[in-house]
Short mmCIF file of C-alpha atoms in Angstrom, two decimals:
data_model
loop_
_atom_site.label_atom_id
_atom_site.label_comp_id
_atom_site.label_asym_id
_atom_site.label_seq_id
_atom_site.Cartn_x
_atom_site.Cartn_y
_atom_site.Cartn_z
CA MET A 1303 -61.24 56.94 195.79
CA PHE A 1304 -64.74 57.93 194.77
CA PRO A 1305 -66.42 60.43 197.10
CA LEU A 1306 -70.24 60.27 196.98
CA GLY A 1307 -73.26 61.86 198.46
CA THR A 1308 -74.25 58.54 200.04
CA VAL A 1309 -72.95 55.82 202.41
CA LEU A 1310 -71.76 52.52 200.90
CA VAL A 1311 -71.82 49.59 203.31
CA PRO A 1312 -70.56 45.99 202.97
CA GLU A 1313 -72.74 43.86 200.66
CA MET A 1314 -74.52 46.87 199.27
CA ALA A 1315 -74.96 47.18 195.44
CA LEU A 1316 -73.72 50.37 193.91
CA ALA A 1317 -74.56 51.71 190.47
CA LEU A 1318 -72.84 54.69 188.97
CA HIS A 1319 -73.07 56.60 185.73
CA VAL A 1320 -69.54 57.89 185.22
CA PHE A 1321 -69.20 61.00 183.03
CA GLU A 1322 -66.73 63.40 184.71
CA PRO A 1323 -63.20 63.18 183.09
CA ARG A 1324 -61.47 62.48 186.39
CA TYR A 1325 -63.64 59.51 187.24
CA ARG A 1326 -63.53 58.28 183.62
CA GLN A 1327 -59.81 58.23 184.23
CA LEU A 1328 -60.26 56.41 187.52
CA VAL A 1329 -62.28 53.65 185.82
CA ALA A 1330 -59.75 53.43 183.00
CA ASP A 1331 -56.93 53.01 185.49
CA LEU A 1332 -58.84 50.44 187.44
CA LEU A 1333 -59.46 48.36 184.29
CA SER A 1334 -55.86 48.57 183.23
CA VAL A 1335 -54.41 47.01 186.38
CA ASP A 1336 -52.92 43.64 185.58
CA GLU A 1337 -54.00 41.77 188.75
CA PRO A 1338 -56.23 38.71 189.38
CA GLY A 1339 -59.81 39.42 190.39
CA ALA A 1340 -62.14 42.29 189.77
CA PRO A 1341 -60.76 45.83 190.41
CA VAL A 1342 -61.50 47.60 193.67
CA PHE A 1343 -61.84 51.26 194.58
CA GLY A 1344 -62.75 53.13 197.77
CA VAL A 1345 -66.00 55.00 198.50
CA VAL A 1346 -66.31 57.73 201.12
CA ALA A 1347 -69.31 59.86 201.88
CA LEU A 1348 -69.01 63.65 201.48
CA ARG A 1349 -69.64 65.80 204.53
CA HIS A 1350 -70.62 68.76 202.36
CA GLY A 1351 -70.22 70.06 198.83
CA LEU A 1352 -68.87 68.21 195.81
CA GLU A 1353 -65.11 68.99 195.88
CA VAL A 1354 -62.61 67.28 198.19
CA GLY A 1355 -59.49 69.09 199.26
CA GLU A 1356 -59.02 68.11 202.87
CA LEU A 1357 -59.76 65.18 205.14
CA GLY A 1358 -62.46 67.12 206.83
CA ASP A 1359 -64.45 67.23 203.50
CA VAL A 1360 -65.20 63.52 203.66
CA TYR A 1361 -66.05 61.06 206.39
CA GLU A 1362 -63.08 59.09 207.68
CA VAL A 1363 -64.68 55.65 207.45
CA GLY A 1364 -65.55 54.28 204.06
CA THR A 1365 -66.08 51.02 202.20
CA THR A 1366 -64.24 49.39 199.32
CA ALA A 1367 -66.32 48.61 196.19
CA ARG A 1368 -65.50 45.72 193.95
CA VAL A 1369 -66.39 46.23 190.31
CA THR A 1370 -68.82 43.68 188.96
CA ASP A 1371 -69.69 45.15 185.58
CA VAL A 1372 -68.75 48.06 183.33
CA LEU A 1373 -70.83 49.13 180.30
CA PRO A 1374 -68.68 51.52 178.23
CA MET A 1375 -70.22 54.14 175.91
CA ALA A 1376 -68.91 55.51 172.62
CA ASP A 1377 -68.38 59.02 174.01
CA GLY A 1378 -66.15 57.77 176.96
CA ARG A 1379 -68.92 57.63 179.62
CA CYS A 1380 -69.77 54.36 181.28
CA ASP A 1381 -72.24 52.68 183.67
CA LEU A 1382 -70.50 50.91 186.46
CA ALA A 1383 -71.85 48.30 188.88
CA ALA A 1384 -70.04 47.36 192.06
CA VAL A 1385 -70.67 45.88 195.51
CA GLY A 1386 -69.45 47.03 198.89
CA GLU A 1387 -66.89 44.80 200.56
CA ARG A 1388 -64.58 46.03 203.37
CA ARG A 1389 -64.61 49.02 205.72
CA PHE A 1390 -61.53 51.14 205.97
CA VAL A 1391 -60.46 54.30 207.77
CA VAL A 1392 -58.74 57.17 205.88
CA HIS A 1393 -55.51 58.37 207.34
CA GLU A 1394 -54.32 60.83 204.61
CA LEU A 1395 -55.65 62.23 201.36
CA ASP A 1396 -53.69 62.82 198.18
CA THR A 1397 -55.31 65.29 195.77
CA ALA A 1398 -52.26 65.93 193.63
CA ALA A 1399 -50.97 62.56 192.26
CA HIS A 1400 -53.92 61.85 190.06
CA PRO A 1401 -56.94 63.78 188.71
CA TYR A 1402 -59.07 61.70 191.11
CA LEU A 1403 -58.71 61.38 194.92
CA MET A 1404 -56.18 58.96 196.35
CA ALA A 1405 -55.81 58.06 200.04
CA SER A 1406 -53.79 55.92 202.47
CA VAL A 1407 -56.15 53.73 204.49
CA SER A 1408 -56.19 50.81 206.95
CA TYR A 1409 -58.89 48.12 207.00
CA LEU A 1410 -61.24 47.75 209.95
CA PRO A 1411 -62.05 44.45 211.74
CA GLU A 1412 -65.64 43.12 211.97
CA PRO A 1413 -66.03 41.92 215.50
CA ASP A 1414 -69.45 40.76 216.69
CA GLY A 1415 -69.06 42.20 220.14
CA ASP A 1416 -71.41 41.45 222.94
CA ILE A 1417 -74.74 41.02 221.08
CA ARG A 1418 -77.44 41.08 223.75
CA PRO A 1419 -80.26 38.48 223.56
CA GLY A 1420 -83.27 39.89 221.81
CA SER A 1421 -81.44 42.68 220.11
CA VAL A 1422 -81.77 41.26 216.68
CA ALA A 1423 -85.46 40.71 217.13
CA ALA A 1424 -85.88 44.31 218.49
CA VAL A 1425 -84.10 45.80 215.49
CA ARG A 1426 -86.14 43.68 213.08
CA ARG A 1427 -89.39 45.00 214.68
CA ALA A 1428 -88.14 48.55 214.54
CA TRP A 1429 -87.18 48.00 210.84
CA GLN A 1430 -90.67 46.76 209.99
CA ALA A 1431 -92.36 49.62 211.92
CA HIS A 1432 -90.25 52.18 210.08
CA LEU A 1433 -91.08 50.77 206.65
CA ALA A 1434 -94.74 50.57 207.64
CA ALA A 1435 -94.68 54.26 208.61
CA LEU A 1436 -93.17 55.05 205.17
CA ASP A 1437 -95.87 52.96 203.53
CA VAL A 1438 -98.58 55.11 205.26
CA LEU A 1439 -97.05 58.17 203.68
CA GLY A 1440 -97.06 56.51 200.28
CA VAL A 1441 -93.32 56.14 200.12
CA GLU A 1442 -92.09 52.86 198.67
CA PRO A 1443 -88.74 51.83 200.37
CA GLU A 1444 -85.95 50.38 198.29
CA LEU A 1445 -85.46 47.38 200.58
CA ASP A 1446 -87.78 44.42 201.36
CA LEU A 1447 -90.24 44.64 204.30
CA GLU A 1448 -88.68 41.49 205.63
CA PRO A 1449 -85.32 42.32 207.38
CA PRO A 1450 -82.29 39.99 207.47
CA VAL A 1451 -82.03 37.57 210.42
CA ASP A 1452 -78.27 37.50 210.55
CA ALA A 1453 -77.02 40.10 213.12
CA ARG A 1454 -74.23 41.51 211.01
CA GLN A 1455 -76.24 41.63 207.85
CA LEU A 1456 -79.13 43.25 209.68
CA SER A 1457 -76.93 45.92 211.19
CA TYR A 1458 -75.58 46.95 207.80
CA ALA A 1459 -79.02 46.67 206.17
CA VAL A 1460 -80.35 49.42 208.44
CA ALA A 1461 -77.45 51.63 207.26
CA ARG A 1462 -78.62 51.11 203.66
CA LEU A 1463 -82.08 52.65 204.37
CA ALA A 1464 -82.08 55.87 202.30
CA SER A 1465 -85.00 57.14 204.49
CA LEU A 1466 -82.44 57.62 207.23
CA PRO A 1467 -80.23 60.80 207.26
CA LEU A 1468 -76.81 60.26 205.72
CA SER A 1469 -75.07 61.23 209.07
CA ASP A 1470 -77.01 58.46 210.83
CA ARG A 1471 -76.07 55.95 208.18
CA GLN A 1472 -72.45 56.98 208.54
CA VAL A 1473 -72.58 56.57 212.26
CA LEU A 1474 -73.76 52.99 211.77
CA LEU A 1475 -71.00 52.31 209.24
CA SER A 1476 -68.41 53.58 211.71
CA LYS A 1477 -69.41 51.53 214.76
CA GLU A 1478 -66.67 49.18 215.99
CA SER A 1479 -68.85 46.06 216.32
CA THR A 1480 -72.05 44.43 215.19
CA ALA A 1481 -73.30 44.75 218.65
CA GLN A 1482 -72.82 48.52 218.85
CA ARG A 1483 -74.25 48.92 215.34
CA LEU A 1484 -77.40 46.99 216.36
CA ALA A 1485 -77.91 49.16 219.45
CA SER A 1486 -77.57 52.39 217.44
CA ALA A 1487 -79.75 51.06 214.65
CA HIS A 1488 -82.53 50.36 217.07
CA ALA A 1489 -82.36 53.91 218.50
CA ILE A 1490 -82.17 55.50 215.08
CA LEU A 1491 -85.00 53.54 213.69
CA ARG A 1492 -87.33 54.34 216.58
CA ARG A 1493 -86.51 58.08 216.49
CA GLU A 1494 -86.95 58.37 212.74
CA THR A 1495 -90.18 56.30 212.79
CA GLU A 1496 -91.63 58.57 215.48
CA LEU A 1497 -90.74 61.60 213.43
CA LEU A 1498 -92.52 60.15 210.43
CA ARG A 1499 -95.64 59.56 212.50
CA GLN A 1500 -95.60 62.93 214.10
CA LEU A 1501 -94.78 65.06 211.03
CA ARG A 1502 -96.67 62.78 208.56
CA ALA A 1503 -94.00 63.76 206.00
CA VAL A 1504 -90.57 62.48 205.10
CA PRO A 1505 -87.92 64.90 206.42
CA ALA A 1506 -86.12 66.82 203.66
CA THR A 1507 -82.71 65.49 204.84
CA ALA A 1508 -83.93 61.92 204.17
CA SER A 1509 -85.96 62.42 201.07
CA ALA A 1510 -83.62 60.94 198.45
CA PHE A 1511 -84.56 57.34 198.22
CA ARG A 1512 -82.56 56.19 195.21
CA THR A 1513 -79.11 56.24 196.70
CA SER A 1514 -77.58 53.95 194.04
CA ASP A 1515 -78.08 56.40 191.21
CA ARG A 1516 -75.41 58.83 192.20
CA SER A 1517 -73.26 59.73 189.17
CA GLY A 1518 -69.88 61.30 188.66
#
């Protein structure tokens, strides 16, 4: 497990500069596993701080990350690229078996739910309005102005927006269905866009726009 100060969602690219000894060991262990396919590890967002000792220190719902590339360096550090795949819920943490965090988890299903007519179009409009409000403030968003048209991809794309508070992105990741995620995404986007327009500044809690650069 790799706890981070951001939320990883399915199909989201993740880039890490790995330098801490425990996470260097994690990468070494991943690459030593003799199994077909690229290695996979879990990513969970930190609730607070940098250390994890109890389940309350991290959010319970996380996402697996499949390694796509590793660039080793002579001093033992490495740059690692991965992509988010499957959501899971953490049941128990193990902080003693290895230098890095281990956990017992179960995977979550991906039901569509009752997607209401017009909900995708409404979220796409709210997305465009939010990015336009950022543009007025001179902030260049990470994602394209044109949002996805697929309901599930759109619901997760909103959770990738680093202009939204981490807690809201975690809420979206944790929703049981695409329909629920779309409804929450619409409400969150409208609220945050209105805050941008009223304050004419990006809130401090949502000011870190390069979420993929977290290192450990």
